[in-house]
Coordinates of N, CA, C and O in Angstrom, one line a residue:
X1 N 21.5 -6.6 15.0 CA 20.5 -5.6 14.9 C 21.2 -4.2 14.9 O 22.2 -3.9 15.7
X2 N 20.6 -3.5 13.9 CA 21.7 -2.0 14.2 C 20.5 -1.1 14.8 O 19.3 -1.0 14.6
X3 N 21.4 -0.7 15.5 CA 20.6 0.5 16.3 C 21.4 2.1 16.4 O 22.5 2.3 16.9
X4 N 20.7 3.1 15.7 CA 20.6 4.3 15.6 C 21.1 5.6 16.9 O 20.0 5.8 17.3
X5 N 21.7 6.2 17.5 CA 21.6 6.8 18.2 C 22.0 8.4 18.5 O 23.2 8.7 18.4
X6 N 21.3 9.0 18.8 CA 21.5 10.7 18.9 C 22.1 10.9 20.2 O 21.5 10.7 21.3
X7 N 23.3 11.3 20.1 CA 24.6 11.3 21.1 C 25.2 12.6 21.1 O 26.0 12.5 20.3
X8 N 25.3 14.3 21.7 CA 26.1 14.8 21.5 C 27.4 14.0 22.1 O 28.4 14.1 21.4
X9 N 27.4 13.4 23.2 CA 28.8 13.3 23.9 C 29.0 12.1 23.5 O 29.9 11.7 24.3
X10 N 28.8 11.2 22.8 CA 29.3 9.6 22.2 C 29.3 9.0 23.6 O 30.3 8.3 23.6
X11 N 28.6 9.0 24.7 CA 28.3 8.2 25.5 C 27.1 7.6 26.1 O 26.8 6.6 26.7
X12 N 26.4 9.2 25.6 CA 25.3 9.0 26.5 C 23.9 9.4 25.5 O 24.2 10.3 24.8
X13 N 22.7 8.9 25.4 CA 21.9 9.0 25.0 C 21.1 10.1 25.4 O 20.2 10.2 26.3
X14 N 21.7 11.3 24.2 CA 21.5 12.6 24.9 C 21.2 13.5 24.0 O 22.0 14.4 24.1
X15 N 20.3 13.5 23.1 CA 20.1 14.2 22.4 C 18.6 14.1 21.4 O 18.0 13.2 20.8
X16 N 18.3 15.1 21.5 CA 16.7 15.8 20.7 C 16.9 15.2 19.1 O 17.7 15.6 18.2
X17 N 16.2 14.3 19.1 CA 16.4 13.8 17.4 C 16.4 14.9 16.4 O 17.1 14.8 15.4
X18 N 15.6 16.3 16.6 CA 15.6 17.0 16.3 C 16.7 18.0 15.8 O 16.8 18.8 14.8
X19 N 17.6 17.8 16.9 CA 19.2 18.5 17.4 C 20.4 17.8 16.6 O 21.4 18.2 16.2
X20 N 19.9 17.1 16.6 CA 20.8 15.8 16.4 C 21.9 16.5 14.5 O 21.3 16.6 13.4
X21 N 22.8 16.7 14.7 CA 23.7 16.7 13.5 C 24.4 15.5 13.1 O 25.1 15.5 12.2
X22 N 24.0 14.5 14.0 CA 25.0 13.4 13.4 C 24.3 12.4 14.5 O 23.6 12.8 15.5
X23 N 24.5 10.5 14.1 CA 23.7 9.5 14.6 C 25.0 8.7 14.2 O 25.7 8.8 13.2
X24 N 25.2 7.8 16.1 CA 26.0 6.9 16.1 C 25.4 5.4 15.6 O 24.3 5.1 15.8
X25 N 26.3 4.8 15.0 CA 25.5 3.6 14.6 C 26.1 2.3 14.8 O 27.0 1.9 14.1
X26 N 25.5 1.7 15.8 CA 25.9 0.1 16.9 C 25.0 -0.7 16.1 O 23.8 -0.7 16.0
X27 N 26.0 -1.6 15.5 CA 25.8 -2.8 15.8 C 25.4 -4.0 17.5 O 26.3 -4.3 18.2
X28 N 24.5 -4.3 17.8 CA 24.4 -5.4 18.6 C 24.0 -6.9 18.8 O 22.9 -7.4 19.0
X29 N 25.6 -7.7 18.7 CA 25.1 -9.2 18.8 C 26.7 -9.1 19.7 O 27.6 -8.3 19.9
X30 N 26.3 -10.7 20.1 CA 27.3 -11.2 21.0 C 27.3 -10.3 22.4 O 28.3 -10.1 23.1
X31 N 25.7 -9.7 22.9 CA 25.8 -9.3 24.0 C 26.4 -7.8 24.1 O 25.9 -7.1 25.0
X32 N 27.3 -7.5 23.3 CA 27.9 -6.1 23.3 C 27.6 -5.3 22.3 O 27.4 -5.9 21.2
X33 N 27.5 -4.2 22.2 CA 27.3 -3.0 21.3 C 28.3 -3.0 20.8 O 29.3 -3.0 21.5
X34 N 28.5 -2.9 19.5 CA 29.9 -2.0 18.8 C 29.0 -1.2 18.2 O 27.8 -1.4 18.0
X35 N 30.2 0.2 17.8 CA 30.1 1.0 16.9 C 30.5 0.8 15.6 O 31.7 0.7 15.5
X36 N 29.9 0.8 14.8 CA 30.4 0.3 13.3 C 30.5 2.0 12.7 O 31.4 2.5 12.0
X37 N 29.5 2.6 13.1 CA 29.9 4.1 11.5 C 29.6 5.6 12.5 O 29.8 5.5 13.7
X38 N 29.2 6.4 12.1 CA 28.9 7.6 12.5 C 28.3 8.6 11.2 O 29.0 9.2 10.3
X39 N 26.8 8.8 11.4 CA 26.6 9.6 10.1 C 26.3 11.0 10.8 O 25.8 11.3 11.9
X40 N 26.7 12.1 9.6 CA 26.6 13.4 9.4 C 24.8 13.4 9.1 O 24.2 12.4 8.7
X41 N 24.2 14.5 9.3 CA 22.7 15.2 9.0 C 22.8 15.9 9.1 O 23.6 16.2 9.9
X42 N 21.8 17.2 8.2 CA 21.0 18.2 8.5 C 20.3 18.3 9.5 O 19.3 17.5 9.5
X43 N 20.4 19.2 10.7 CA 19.6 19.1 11.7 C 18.0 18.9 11.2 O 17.4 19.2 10.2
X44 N 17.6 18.6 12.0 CA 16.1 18.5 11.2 C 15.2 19.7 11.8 O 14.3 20.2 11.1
X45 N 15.5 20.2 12.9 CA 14.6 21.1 13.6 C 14.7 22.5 13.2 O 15.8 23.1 13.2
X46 N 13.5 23.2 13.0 CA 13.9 24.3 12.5 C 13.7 25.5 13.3 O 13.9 26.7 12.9
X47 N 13.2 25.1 14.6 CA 12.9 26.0 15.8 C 11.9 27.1 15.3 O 11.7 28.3 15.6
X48 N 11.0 26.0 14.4 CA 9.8 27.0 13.8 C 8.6 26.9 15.2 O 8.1 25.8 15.4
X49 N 8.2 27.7 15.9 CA 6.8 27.7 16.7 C 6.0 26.6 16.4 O 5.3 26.0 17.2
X50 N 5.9 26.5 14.9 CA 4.4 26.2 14.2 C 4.8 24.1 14.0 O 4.0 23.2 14.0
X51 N 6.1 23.9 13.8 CA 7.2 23.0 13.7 C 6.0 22.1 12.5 O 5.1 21.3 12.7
X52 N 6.6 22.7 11.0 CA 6.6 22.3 10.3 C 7.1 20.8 9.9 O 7.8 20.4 10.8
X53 N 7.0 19.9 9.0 CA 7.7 18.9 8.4 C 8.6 19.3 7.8 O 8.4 20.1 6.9
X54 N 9.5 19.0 7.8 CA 10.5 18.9 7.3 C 11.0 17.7 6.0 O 11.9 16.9 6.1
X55 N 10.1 17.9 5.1 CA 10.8 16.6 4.5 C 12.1 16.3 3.9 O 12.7 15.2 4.1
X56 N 12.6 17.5 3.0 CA 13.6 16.9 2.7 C 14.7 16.5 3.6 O 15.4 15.5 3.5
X57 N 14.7 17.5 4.9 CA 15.8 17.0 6.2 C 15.0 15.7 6.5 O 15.6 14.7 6.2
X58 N 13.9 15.5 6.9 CA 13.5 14.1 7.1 C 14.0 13.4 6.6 O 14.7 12.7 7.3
X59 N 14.0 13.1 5.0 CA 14.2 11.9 4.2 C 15.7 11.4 4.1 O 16.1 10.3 3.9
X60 N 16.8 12.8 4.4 CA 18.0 12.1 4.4 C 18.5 11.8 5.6 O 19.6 11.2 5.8
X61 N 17.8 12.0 6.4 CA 18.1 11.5 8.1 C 17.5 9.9 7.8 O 18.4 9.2 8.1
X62 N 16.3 9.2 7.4 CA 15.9 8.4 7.0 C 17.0 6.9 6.1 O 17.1 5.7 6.3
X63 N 17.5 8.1 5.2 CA 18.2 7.7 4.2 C 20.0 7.5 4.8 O 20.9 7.1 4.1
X64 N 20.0 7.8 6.1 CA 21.1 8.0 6.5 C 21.1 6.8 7.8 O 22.0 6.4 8.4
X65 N 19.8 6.5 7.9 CA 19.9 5.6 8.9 C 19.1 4.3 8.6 O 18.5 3.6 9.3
X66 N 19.6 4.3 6.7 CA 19.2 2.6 6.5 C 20.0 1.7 6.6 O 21.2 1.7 6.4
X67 N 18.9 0.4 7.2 CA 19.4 -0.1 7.4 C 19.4 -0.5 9.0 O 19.7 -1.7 9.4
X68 N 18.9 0.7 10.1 CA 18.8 0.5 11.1 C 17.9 0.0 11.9 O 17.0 0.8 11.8
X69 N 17.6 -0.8 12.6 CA 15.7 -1.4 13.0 C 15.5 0.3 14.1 O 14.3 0.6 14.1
X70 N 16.0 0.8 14.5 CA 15.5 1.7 15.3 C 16.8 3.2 16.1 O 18.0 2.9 16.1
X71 N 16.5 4.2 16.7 CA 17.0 5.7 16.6 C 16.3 5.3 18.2 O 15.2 5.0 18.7
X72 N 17.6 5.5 18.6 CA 16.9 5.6 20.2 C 17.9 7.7 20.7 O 18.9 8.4 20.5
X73 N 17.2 7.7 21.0 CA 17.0 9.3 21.6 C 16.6 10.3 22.8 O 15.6 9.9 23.4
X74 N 17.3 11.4 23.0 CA 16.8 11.5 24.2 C 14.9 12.0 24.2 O 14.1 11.9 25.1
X75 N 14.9 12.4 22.8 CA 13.4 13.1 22.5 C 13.0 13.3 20.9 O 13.9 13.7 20.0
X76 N 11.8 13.1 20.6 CA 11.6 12.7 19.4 C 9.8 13.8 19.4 O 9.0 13.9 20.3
X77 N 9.7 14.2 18.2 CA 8.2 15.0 18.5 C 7.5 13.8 17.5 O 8.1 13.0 16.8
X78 N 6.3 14.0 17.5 CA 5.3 13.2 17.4 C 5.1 12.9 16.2 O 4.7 11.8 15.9
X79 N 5.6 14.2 15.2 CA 5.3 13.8 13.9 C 6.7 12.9 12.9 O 6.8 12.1 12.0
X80 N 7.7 13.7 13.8 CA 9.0 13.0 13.5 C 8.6 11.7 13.8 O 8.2 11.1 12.8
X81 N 8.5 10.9 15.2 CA 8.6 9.5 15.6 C 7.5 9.2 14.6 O 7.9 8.4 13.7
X82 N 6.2 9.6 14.5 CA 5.4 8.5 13.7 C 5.9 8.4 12.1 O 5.9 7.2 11.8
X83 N 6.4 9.1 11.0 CA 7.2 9.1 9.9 C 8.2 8.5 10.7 O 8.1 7.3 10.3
X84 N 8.9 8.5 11.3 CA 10.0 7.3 11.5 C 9.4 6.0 11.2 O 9.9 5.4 10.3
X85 N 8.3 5.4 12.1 CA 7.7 4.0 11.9 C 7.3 3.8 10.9 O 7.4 2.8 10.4
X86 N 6.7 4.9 10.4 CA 6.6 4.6 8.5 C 7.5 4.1 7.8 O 7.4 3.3 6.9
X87 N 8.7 4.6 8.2 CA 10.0 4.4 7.2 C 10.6 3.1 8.2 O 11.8 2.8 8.4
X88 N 9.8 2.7 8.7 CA 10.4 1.4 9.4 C 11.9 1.0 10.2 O 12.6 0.0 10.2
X89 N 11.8 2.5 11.2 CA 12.5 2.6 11.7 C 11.9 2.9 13.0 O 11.0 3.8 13.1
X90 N 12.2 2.2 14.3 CA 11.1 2.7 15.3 C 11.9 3.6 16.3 O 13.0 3.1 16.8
X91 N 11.6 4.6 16.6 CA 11.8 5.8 17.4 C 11.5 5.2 18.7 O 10.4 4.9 19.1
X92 N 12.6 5.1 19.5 CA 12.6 5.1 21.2 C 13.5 6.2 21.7 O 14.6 6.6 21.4
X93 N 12.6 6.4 22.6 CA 13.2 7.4 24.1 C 13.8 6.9 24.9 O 13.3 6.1 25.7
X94 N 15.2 7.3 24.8 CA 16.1 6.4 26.2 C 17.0 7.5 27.0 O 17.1 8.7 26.8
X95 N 17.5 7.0 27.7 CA 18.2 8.2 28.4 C 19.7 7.6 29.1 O 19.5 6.4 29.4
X96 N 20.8 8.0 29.4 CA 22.0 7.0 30.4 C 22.9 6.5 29.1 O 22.5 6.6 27.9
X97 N 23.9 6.1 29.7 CA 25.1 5.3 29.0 C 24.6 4.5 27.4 O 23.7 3.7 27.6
X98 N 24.9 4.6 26.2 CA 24.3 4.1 25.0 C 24.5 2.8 24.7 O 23.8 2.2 23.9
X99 N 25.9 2.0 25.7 CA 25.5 0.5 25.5 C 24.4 0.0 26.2 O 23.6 -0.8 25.6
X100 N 24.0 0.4 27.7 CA 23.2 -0.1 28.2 C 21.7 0.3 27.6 O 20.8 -0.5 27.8
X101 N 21.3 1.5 27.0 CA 20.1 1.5 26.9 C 19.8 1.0 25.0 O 18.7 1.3 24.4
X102 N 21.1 0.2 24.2 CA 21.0 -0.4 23.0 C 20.2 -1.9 23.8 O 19.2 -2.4 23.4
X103 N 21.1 -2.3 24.8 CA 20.8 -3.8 24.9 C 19.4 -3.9 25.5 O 18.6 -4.8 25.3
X104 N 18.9 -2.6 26.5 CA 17.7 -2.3 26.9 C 16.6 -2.6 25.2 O 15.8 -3.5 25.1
X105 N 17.0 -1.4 24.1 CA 16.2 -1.7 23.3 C 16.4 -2.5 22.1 O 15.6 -2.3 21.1
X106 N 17.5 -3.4 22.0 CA 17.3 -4.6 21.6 C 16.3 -5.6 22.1 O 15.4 -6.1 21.4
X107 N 16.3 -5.7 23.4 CA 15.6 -6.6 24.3 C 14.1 -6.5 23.9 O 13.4 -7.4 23.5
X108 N 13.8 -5.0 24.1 CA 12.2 -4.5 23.7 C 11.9 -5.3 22.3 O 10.9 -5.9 22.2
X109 N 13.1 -5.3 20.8 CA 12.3 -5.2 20.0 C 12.4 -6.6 19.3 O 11.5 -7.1 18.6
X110 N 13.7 -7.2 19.8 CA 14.0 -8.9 19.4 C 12.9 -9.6 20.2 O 12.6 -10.6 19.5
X111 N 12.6 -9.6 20.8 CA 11.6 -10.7 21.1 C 12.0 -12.5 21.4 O 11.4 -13.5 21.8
X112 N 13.3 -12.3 21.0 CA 13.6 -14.0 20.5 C 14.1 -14.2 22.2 O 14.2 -15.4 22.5
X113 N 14.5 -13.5 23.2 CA 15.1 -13.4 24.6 C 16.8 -13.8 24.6 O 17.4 -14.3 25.5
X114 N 17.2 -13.5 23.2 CA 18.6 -13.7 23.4 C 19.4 -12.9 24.3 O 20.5 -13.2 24.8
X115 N 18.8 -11.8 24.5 CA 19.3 -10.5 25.5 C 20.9 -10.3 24.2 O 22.0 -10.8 24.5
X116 N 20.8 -9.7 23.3 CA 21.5 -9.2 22.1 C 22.6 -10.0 22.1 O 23.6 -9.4 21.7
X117 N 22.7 -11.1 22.4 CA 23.8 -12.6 22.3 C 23.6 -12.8 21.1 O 24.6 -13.3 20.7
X118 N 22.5 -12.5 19.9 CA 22.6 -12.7 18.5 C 22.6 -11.7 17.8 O 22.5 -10.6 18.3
X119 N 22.8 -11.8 16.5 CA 22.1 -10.9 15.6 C 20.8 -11.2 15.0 O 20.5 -12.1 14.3
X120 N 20.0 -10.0 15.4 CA 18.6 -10.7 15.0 C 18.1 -9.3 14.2 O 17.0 -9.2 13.7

């Protein structure tokens, strides 16, 4: 399962999807997280009061993270996360170390109780 994540410090699950210039991207089977890529984005947020959509920054953030079942993050706004589940990507809030809170939302979203021992 690949999982998405907004990291300034590449450790920690620490960052406003919004903020986010760039999303680490783990792989998780065999129990451990690897990092397979690292993509670049347009920040998406435009520190507008009124916080407009953003589509075109939406769609390459989207397009930048296919492929992944889900963007875990320190914070996500409401219209971002729900266009995320549209684009079939599901938006989680996590916080702490990024292996531990991948295998946390692996767990939430496989269902199968491998605890990320597979690829699913």
């Amino acid at each position: 399962m690949r999982i998405a994540v907004a990291s300034k410090s590449g450790a920690e699950v620490d960052q406003h999807f919004g903020h986010a210039e760039r999303f680490l991207i783990y792989d998780c089977a065999d129990g451990s997280p690897r990092r397979i890529d690292e993509v670049s984005v347009e920040k998406y947020c435009s520190f507008d009061p009124d916080h407009p959509f953003r589509e075109r920054q939406f769609e390459a953030i989207v397009a930048a993270l296919h492929g992944c079942r889900a963007v875990l993050t320190a914070m996500i706004g409401e219209l971002p996360a729900r266009e995320m589940k549209k684009a079939g990507i599901e938006p989680l809030v996590a916080e702490g170390p990024i292996d531990q809170a991948i295998l946390k939302a692996h767990d939430q979203l496989c269902g199968c109780g491998c605890k990320g021992k597979k690829s699913c």
